[in-house]
CSV table of C-alpha atoms in Angstrom, one decimal:
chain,number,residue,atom,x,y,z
A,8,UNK,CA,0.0,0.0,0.0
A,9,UNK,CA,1.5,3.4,-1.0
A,10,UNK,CA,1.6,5.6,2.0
A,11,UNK,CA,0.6,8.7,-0.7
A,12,UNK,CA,-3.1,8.0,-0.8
A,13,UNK,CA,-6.4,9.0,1.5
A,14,UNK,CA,-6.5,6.8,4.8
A,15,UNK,CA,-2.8,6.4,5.0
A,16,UNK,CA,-0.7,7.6,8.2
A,17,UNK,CA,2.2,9.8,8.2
A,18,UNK,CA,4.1,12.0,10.8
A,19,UNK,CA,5.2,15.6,10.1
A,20,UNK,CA,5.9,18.9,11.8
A,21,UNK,CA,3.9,21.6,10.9
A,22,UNK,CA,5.9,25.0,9.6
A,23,UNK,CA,3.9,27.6,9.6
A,24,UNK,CA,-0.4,28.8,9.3
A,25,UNK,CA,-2.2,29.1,6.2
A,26,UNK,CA,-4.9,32.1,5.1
A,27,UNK,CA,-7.6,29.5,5.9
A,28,UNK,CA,-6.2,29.2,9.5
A,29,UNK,CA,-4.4,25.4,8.9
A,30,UNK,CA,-1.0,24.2,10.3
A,31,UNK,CA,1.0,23.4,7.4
A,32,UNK,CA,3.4,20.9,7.5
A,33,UNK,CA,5.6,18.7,4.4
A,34,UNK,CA,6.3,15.4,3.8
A,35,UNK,CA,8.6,14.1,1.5
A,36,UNK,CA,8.5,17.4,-0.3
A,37,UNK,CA,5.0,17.1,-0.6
A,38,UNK,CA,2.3,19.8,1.5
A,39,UNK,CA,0.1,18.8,4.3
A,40,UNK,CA,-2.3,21.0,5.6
A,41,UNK,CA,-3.8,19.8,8.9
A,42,UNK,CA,-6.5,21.9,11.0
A,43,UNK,CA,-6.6,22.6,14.7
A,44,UNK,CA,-2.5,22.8,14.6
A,45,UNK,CA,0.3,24.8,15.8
A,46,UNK,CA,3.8,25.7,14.2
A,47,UNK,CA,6.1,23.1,15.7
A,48,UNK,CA,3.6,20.7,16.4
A,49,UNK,CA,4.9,17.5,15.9
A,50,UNK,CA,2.0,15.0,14.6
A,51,UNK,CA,0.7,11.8,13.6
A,52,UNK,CA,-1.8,12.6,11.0
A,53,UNK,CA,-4.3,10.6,8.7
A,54,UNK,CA,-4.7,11.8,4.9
A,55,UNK,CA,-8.1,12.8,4.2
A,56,UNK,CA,-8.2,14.2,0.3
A,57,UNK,CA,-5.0,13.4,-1.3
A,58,UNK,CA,-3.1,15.1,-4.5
A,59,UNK,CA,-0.2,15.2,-6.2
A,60,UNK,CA,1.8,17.3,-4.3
A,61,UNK,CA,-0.6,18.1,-1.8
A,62,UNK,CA,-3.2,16.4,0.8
A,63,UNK,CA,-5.3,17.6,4.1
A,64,UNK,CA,-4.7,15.4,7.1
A,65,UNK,CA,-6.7,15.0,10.4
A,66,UNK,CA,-5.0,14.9,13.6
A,67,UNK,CA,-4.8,11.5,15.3
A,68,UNK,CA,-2.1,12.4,17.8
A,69,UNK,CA,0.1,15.2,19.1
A,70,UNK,CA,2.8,13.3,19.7
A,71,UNK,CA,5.5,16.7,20.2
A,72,UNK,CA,3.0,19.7,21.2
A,73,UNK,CA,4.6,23.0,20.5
A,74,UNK,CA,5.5,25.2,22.7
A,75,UNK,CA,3.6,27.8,21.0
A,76,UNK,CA,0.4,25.5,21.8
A,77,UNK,CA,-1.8,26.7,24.4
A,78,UNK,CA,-5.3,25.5,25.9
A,79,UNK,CA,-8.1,26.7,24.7
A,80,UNK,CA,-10.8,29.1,26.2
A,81,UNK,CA,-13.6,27.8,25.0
A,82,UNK,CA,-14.6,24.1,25.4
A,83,UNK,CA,-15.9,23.5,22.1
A,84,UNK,CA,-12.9,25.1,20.1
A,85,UNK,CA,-11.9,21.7,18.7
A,86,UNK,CA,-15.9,21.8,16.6
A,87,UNK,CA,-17.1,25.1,16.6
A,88,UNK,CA,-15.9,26.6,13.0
A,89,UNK,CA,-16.1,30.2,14.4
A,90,UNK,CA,-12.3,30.6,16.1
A,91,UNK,CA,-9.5,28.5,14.2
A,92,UNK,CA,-6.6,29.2,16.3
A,93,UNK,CA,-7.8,29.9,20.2
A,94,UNK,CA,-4.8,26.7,20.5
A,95,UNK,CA,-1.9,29.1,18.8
A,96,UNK,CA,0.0,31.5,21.3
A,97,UNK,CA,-1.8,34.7,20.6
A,98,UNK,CA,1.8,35.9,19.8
A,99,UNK,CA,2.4,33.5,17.5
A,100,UNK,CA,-1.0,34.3,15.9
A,101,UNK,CA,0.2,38.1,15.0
A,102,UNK,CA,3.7,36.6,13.4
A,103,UNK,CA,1.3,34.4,11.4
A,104,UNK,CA,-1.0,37.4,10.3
A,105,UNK,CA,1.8,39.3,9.8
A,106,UNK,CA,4.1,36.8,7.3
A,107,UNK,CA,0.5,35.8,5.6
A,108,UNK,CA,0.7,39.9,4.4
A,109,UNK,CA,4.0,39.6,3.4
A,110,UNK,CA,3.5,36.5,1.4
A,111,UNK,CA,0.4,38.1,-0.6
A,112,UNK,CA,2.2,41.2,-1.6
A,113,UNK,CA,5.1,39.8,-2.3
A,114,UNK,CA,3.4,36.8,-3.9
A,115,UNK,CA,0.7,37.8,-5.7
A,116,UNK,CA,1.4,41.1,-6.2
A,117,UNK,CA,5.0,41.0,-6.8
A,118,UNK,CA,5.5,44.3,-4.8
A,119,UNK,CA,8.2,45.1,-1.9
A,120,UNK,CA,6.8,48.1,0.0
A,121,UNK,CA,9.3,50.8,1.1
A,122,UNK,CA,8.0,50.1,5.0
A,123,UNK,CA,6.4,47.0,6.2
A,124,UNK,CA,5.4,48.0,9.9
A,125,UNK,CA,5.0,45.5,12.4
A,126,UNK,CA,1.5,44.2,12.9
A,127,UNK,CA,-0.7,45.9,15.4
A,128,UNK,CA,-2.1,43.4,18.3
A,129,UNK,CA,-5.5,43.9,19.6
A,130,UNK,CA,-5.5,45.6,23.1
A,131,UNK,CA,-7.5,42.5,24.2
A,132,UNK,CA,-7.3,38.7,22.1
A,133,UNK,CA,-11.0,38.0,24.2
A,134,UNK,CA,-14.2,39.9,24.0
A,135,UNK,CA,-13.6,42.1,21.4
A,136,UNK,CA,-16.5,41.1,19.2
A,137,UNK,CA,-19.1,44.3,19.1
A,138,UNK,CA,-21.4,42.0,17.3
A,139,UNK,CA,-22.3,38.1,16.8
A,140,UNK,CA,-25.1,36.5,14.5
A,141,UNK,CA,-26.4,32.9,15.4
A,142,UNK,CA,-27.9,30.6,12.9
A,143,UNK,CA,-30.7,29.0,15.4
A,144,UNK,CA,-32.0,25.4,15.2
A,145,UNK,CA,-34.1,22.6,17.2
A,146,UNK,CA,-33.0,19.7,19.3
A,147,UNK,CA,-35.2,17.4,21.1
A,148,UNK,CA,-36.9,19.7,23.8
A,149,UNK,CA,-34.5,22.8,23.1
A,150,UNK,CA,-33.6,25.6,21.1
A,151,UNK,CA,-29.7,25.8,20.1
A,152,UNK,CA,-27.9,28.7,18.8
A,153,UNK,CA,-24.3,28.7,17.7
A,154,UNK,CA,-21.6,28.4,14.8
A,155,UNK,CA,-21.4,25.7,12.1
A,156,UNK,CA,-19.2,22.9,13.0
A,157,UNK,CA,-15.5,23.7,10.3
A,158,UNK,CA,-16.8,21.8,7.1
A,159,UNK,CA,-20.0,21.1,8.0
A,160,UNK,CA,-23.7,22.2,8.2
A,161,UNK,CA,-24.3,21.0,11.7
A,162,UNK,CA,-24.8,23.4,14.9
A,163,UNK,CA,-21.9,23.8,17.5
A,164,UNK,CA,-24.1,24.9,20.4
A,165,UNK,CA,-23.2,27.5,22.3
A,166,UNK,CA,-24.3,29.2,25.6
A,167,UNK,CA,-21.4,31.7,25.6
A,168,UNK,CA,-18.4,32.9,23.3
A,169,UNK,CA,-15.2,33.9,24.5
A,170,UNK,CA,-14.7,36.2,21.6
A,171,UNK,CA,-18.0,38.1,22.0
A,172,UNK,CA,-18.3,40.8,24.3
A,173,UNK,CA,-19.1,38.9,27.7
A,174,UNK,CA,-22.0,41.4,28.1
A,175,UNK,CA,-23.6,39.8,25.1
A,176,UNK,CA,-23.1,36.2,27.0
A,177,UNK,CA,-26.4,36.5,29.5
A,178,UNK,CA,-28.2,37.7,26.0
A,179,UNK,CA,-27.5,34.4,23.9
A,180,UNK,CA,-28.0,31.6,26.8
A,181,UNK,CA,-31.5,34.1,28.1
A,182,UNK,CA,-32.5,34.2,24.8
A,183,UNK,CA,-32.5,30.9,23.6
A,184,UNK,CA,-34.5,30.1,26.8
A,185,UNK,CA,-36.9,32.6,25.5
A,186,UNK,CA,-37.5,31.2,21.9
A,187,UNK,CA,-38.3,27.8,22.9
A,188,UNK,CA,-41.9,28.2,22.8
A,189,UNK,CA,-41.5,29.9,19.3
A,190,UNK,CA,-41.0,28.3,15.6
A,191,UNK,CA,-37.5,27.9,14.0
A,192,UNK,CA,-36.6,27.9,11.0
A,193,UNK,CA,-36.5,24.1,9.2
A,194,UNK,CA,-33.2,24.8,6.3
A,195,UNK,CA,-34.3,20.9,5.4
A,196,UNK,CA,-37.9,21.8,4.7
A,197,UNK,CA,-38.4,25.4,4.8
A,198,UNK,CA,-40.5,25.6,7.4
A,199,UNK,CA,-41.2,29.2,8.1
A,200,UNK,CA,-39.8,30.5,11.6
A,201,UNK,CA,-36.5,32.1,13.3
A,202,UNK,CA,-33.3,31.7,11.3
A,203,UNK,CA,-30.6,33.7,12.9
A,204,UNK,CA,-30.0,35.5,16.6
A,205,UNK,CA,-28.5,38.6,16.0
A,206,UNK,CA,-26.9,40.3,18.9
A,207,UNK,CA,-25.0,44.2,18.9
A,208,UNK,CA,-23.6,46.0,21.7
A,209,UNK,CA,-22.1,49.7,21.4
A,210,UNK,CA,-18.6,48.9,23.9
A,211,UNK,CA,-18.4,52.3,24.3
A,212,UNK,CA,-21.8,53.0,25.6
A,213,UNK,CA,-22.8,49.5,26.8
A,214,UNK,CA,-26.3,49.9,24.4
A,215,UNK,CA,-27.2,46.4,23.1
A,216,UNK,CA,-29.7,45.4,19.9
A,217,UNK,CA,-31.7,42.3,19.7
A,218,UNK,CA,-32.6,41.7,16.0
A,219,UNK,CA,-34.1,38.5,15.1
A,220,UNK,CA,-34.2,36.7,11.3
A,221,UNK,CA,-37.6,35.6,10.6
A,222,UNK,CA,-38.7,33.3,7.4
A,223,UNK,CA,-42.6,33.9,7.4
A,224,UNK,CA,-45.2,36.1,9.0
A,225,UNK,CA,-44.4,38.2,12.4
A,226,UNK,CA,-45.7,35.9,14.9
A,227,UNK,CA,-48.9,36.8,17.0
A,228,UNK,CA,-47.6,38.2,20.4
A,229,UNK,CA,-44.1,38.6,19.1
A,230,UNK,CA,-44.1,42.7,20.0
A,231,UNK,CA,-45.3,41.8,23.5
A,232,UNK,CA,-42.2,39.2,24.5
A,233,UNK,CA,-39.9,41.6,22.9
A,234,UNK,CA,-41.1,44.3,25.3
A,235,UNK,CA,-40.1,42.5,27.9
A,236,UNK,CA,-36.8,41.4,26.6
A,237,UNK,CA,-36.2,45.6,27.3
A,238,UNK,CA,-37.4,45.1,30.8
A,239,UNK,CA,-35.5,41.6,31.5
A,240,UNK,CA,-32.3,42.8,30.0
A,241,UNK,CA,-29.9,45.3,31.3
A,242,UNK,CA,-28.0,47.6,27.9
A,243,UNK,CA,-31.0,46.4,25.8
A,244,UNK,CA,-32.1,49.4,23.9
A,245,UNK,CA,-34.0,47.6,21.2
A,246,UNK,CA,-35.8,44.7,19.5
A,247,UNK,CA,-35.7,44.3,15.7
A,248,UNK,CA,-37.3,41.5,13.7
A,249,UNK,CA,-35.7,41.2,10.1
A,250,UNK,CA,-37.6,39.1,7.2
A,251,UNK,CA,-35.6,36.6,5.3
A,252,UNK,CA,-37.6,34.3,3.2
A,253,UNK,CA,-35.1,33.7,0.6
A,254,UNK,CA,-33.2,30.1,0.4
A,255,UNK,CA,-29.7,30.3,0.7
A,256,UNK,CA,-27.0,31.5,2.7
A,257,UNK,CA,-28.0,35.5,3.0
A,258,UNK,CA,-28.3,36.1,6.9
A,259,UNK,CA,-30.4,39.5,6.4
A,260,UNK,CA,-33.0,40.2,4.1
A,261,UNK,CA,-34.0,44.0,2.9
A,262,UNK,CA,-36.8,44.6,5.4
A,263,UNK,CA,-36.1,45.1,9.2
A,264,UNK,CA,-39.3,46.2,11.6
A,265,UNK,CA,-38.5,47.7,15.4
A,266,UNK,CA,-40.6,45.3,18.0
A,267,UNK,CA,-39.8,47.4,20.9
A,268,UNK,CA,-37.5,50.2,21.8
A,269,UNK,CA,-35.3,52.3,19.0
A,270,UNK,CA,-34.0,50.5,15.8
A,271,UNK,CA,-30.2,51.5,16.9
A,272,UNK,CA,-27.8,51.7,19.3
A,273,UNK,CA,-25.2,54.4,20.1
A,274,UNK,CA,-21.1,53.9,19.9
A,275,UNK,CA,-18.5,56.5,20.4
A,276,UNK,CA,-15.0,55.7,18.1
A,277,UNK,CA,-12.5,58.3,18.1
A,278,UNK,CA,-14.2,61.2,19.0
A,279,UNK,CA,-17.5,60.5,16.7
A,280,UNK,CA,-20.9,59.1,18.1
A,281,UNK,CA,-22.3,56.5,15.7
A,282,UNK,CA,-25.8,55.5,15.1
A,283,UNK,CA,-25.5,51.8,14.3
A,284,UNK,CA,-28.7,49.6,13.2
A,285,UNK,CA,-28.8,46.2,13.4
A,286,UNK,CA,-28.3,45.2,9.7
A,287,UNK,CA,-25.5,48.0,8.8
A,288,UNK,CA,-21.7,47.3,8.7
A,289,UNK,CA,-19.7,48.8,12.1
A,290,UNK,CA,-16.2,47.4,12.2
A,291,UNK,CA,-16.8,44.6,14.6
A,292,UNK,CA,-13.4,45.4,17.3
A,293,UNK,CA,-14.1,48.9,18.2
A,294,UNK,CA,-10.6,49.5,19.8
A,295,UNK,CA,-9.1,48.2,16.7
A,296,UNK,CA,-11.3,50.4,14.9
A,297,UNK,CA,-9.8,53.0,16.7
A,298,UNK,CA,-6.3,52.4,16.0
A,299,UNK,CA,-7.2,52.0,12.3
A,300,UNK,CA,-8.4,55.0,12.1
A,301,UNK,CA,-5.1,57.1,14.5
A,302,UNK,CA,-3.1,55.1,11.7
A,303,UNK,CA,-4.7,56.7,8.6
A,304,UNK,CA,-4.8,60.5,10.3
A,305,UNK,CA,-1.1,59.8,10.7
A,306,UNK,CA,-0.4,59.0,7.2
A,307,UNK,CA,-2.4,61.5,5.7
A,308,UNK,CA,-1.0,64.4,8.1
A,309,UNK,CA,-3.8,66.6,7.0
A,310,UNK,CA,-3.2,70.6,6.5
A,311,UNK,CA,-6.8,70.9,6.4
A,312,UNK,CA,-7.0,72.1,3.0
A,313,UNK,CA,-7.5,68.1,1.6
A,314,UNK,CA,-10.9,66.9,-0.2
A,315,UNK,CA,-11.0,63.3,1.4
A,316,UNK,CA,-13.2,60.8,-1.0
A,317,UNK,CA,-13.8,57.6,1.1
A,318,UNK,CA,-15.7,54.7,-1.3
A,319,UNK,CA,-17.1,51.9,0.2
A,320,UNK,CA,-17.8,54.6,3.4
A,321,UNK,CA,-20.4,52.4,5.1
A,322,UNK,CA,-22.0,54.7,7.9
A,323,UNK,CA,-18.9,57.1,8.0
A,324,UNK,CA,-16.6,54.6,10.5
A,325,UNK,CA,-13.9,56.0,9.2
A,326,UNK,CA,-14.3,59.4,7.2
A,327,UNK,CA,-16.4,61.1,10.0
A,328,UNK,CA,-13.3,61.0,12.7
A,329,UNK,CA,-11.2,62.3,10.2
A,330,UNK,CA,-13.5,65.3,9.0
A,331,UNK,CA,-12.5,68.0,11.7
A,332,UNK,CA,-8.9,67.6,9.9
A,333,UNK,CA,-9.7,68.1,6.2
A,334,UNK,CA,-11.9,70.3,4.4
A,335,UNK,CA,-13.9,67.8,2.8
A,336,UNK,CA,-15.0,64.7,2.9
A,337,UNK,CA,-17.1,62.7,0.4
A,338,UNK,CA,-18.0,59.1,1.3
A,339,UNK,CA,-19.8,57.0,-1.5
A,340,UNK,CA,-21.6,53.8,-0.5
A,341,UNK,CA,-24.4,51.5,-2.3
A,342,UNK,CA,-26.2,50.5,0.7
A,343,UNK,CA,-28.8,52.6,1.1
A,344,UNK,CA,-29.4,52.1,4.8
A,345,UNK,CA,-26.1,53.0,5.6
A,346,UNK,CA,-26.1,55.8,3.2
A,347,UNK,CA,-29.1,57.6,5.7
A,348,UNK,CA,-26.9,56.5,9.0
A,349,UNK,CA,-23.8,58.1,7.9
A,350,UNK,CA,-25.9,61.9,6.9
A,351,UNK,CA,-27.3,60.9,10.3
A,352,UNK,CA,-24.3,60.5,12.1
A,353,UNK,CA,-22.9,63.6,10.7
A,354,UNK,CA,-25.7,65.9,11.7
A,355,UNK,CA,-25.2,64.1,15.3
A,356,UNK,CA,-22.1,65.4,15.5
A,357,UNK,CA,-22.0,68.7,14.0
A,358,UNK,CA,-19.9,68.2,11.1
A,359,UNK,CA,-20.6,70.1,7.8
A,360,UNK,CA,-18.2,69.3,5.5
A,361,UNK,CA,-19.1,66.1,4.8
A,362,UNK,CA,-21.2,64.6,2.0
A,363,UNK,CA,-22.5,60.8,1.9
A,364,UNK,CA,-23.9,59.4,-1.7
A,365,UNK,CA,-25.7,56.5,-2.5
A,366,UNK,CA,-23.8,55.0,-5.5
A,367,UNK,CA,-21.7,52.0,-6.6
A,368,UNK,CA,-18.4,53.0,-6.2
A,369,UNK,CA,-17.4,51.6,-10.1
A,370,UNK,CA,-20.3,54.0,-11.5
A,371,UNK,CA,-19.7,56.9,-9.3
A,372,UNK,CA,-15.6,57.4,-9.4
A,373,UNK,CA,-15.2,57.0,-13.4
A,374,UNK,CA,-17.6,60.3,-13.5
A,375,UNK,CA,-16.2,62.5,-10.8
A,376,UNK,CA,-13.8,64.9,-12.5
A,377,UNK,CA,-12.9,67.0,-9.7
A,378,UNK,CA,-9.1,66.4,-7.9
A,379,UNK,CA,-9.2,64.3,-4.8
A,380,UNK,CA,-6.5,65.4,-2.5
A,381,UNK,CA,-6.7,61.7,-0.4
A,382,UNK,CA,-8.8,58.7,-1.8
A,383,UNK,CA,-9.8,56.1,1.2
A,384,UNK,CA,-10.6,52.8,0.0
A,385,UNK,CA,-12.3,50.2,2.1
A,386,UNK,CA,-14.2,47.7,-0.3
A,387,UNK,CA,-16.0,44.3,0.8
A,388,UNK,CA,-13.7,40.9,0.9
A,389,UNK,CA,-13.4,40.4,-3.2
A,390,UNK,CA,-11.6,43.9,-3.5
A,391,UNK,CA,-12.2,46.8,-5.9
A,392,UNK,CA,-13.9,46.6,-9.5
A,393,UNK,CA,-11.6,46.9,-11.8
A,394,UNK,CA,-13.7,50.3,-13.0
A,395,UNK,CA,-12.8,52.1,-9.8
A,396,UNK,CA,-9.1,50.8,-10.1
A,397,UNK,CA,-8.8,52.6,-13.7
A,398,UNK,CA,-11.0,55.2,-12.8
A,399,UNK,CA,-8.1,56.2,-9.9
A,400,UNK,CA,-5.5,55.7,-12.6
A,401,UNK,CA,-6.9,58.7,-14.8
A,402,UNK,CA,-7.9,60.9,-11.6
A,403,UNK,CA,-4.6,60.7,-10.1
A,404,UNK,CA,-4.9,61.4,-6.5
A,405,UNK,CA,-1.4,62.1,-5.0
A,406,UNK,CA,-2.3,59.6,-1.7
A,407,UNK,CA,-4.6,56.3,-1.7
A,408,UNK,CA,-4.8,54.9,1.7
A,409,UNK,CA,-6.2,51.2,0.9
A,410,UNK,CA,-8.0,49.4,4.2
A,411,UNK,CA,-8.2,45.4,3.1
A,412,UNK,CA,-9.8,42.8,5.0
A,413,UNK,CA,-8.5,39.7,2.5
A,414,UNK,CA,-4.8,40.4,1.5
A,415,UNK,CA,-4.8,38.2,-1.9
A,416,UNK,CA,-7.4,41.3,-3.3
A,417,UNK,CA,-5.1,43.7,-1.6
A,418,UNK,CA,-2.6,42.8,-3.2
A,419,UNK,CA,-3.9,42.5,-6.9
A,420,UNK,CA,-5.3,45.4,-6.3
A,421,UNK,CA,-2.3,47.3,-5.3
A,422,UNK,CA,-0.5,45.3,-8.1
A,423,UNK,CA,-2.8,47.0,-11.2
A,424,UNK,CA,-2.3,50.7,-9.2
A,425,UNK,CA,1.9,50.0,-9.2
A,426,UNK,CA,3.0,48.3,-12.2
A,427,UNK,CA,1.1,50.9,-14.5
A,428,UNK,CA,3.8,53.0,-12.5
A,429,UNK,CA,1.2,55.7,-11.5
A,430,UNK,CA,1.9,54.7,-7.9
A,431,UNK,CA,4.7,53.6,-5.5
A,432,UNK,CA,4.0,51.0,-2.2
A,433,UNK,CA,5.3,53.4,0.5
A,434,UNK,CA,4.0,51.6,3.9
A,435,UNK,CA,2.4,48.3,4.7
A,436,UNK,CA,0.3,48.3,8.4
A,437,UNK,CA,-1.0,44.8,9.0
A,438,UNK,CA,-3.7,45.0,11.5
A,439,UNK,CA,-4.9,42.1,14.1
A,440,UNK,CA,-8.9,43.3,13.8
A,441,UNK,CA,-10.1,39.4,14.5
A,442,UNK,CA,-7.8,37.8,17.2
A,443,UNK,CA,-8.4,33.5,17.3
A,444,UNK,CA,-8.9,33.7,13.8
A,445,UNK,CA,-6.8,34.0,10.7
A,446,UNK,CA,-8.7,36.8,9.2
A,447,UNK,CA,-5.6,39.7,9.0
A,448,UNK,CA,-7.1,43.4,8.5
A,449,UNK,CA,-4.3,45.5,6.4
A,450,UNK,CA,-3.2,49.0,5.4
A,451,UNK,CA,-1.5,50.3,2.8
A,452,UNK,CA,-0.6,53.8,1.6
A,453,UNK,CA,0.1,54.4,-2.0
A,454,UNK,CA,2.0,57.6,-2.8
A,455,UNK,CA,1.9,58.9,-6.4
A,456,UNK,CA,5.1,58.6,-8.7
């Protein structure tokens, strides 16, 4: 039997991480990636799904742990597919966040950056997490809410999260106490009910949002419970209800209804209060937010003579701290919703020089012909369209300060902007916005040639 082939047991030592949070490990020149691993673990490992030159392995033993290996905080670490590395030193997790960068950019983008900073760890590696959404199901005699087991469609129950912000904890175990009575979503059938818990705290302010997914009609006597969910409580500002009917994997649909209380919560980050509703994007590590946003007013060193264009602005998280420092801001976002809670958020605060338009960013940029002093991009996962990318080739500005969440699409991105030779890679800022997993938030500042 060749030892090359799925069911076969080999021993390795894994090297380093992977983007998709995986110990990686060789044998025989050949790759190995192996889940729930540390660098310098040494294992014995079974081959699951085997290639040519490379396979994925389950663990079978630990027969050398790492030192970097430490023991989890939460007991269901080794199913729940929400954290992949609470069992990696949280210092070796920042080395890994911070080589992944460097790989990508030089990698795939086949850039070296004048200065590659050294990541940025998160004040805390625990209870960072501003907000959490639970898929909900039925067991025999209980409702469950929690994360998808890694690779699977089947519930990892969970009555608290280590990650979350521990004042969200009494929310998720009181409130899946609550829903027993009430119908839950079938994903087998389609069997109209709840779908998703949704649960949003402002860390600042200590205001918390309830917002349930619903498939179907609103429940008779739905308002009622939800008024006393305000009453049982402490934080709890508000009780949404959003309606999701479609099949798939969407969490929110387009139509939210307030049950009891206000539709948002308040947050303060860096100087600004925000008005956050349950369905809008809000950075989801508020301190980290914070830094993120000290970064960028350092690199831009404003004179307050700059027109600031931030695409992909969401409700002004980042734009509206740095509006006292520049003359103008413009922030262009195609959610609607969050369109409204950025104008919102700057009448809230006073500030009149900044502008927020409802547009896709790939329409809007190609027809605005006026110079942009400092161009903030912060686009979803997949990166920029490749219309806003030439778009900032023919406008020119002399400073693009790029915010990525997914550093492969950084770095094509920042690959089109360079080798045209418009642009030079002055800094690199790797960012830890999502400790205990290997999501890796990333800066860069692009200076014109």
């Amino acid at each position: 039997m060749s030892v090359w082939q799925q069911g076969a047991t080999i021993e390795l030592t894994i090297d380093s991480l992977n983007h998709t949070g995986e110990g990686v490990g060789r044998w025989q020149d050949r790759v190995v990636f192996v889940a729930d691993t540390v660098p310098g673990d040494r294992l014995r490992v079974r081959l699951t799904h085997v290639k040519r030159q490379y396979a994925h392995g389950k663990v079978l033993e630990v027969v050398q742990p790492s030192e970097q290996r430490v023991r989890p905080s939460c007991i269901v670490a080794d199913k729940c597919g929400g954290c992949q590395w609470q069992c990696v030193a949280y210092a070796s997790q920042l080395a890994a966040k911070e080589q992944l960068v460097k790989e990508a950019i030089a990698r795939i983008g086949h850039l070296q950056p004048q200065t590659f900073l050294p990541i940025l760890a998160a004040p805390s590696p625990f209870g960072y997490r501003n907000k959490v959404t639970y898929p909900l199901g039925r067991r025999p005699g209980r409702v469950i809410a929690g994360y998808y087991q890694r690779g699977s469609h089947r519930l990892v129950n969970l009555n608290q999260c280590p990650v979350q912000d521990p004042r969200l904890n009494p929310l998720l175990a009181g409130l899946k106490q609550a829903l027993q009575p009430w119908p839950i979503y079938n994903e087998h059938t389609h069997e109209a009910g709840f779908r998703h818990l949704s649960l949003r705290i402002g860390q600042r302010t200590g205001e918390q949002l309830i917002t349930l997914v619903l498939a179907g009609a609103l429940p008779a006597g739905l308002q009622t419970q939800a008024e006393t969910w305000l009453d049982q409580f402490q934080g709890v500002v508000g009780v949404c209800v959003n309606f999701n009917d479609q099949v798939g994997n969407c969490i929110f649909g387009d139509k939210t209804e307030v049950l009891a209380g206000r539709p948002y919560l308040w947050e303060e980050l860096a100087g600004v209060r925000f008005q956050i509703a349950s369905t809008t994007f809000f950075q989801v590590n508020t301190a980290q937010a914070e830094q993120l946003v000290t970064t960028l007013r350092a690199w831009i060193a404003p004179t307050g003579r700059e027109r600031l264009v931030d695409l992909y602005c969401g409700v002004g998280t980042l734009s509206l701290p740095l509006a006292a420092s520049v003359a103008e801001v413009i922030g262009v976002e195609v959610h609607s919703a969050s369109v409204q809670q950025a104008i919102a958020n700057a009448h809230h605060n006073g500030i009149h020089n900044a502008q927020f338009l409802c547009a896709k960013a790939e329409t809007w940029l190609p027809q605005f012909d006026q110079p942009i002093d400092v161009l903030i991009l912060d686009p979803p996962r997949k990166g920029c369209d490749r219309a806003v990318l030439e778009a900032i080739l023919r406008n020119r500005p002399p400073r693009i300060l790029y915010v990525s969440c997914h550093p492969a699409t950084l770095a094509r991105d920042l690959a089109h902007l360079c080798h045209s030779g418009a642009y030079q890679l002055t800094k690199i800022q790797p960012l830890d916005m999502f400790p205990q997993t290997a999501h890796v938030e990333t800066i860069a500042l692009l200076t014109a040639s």
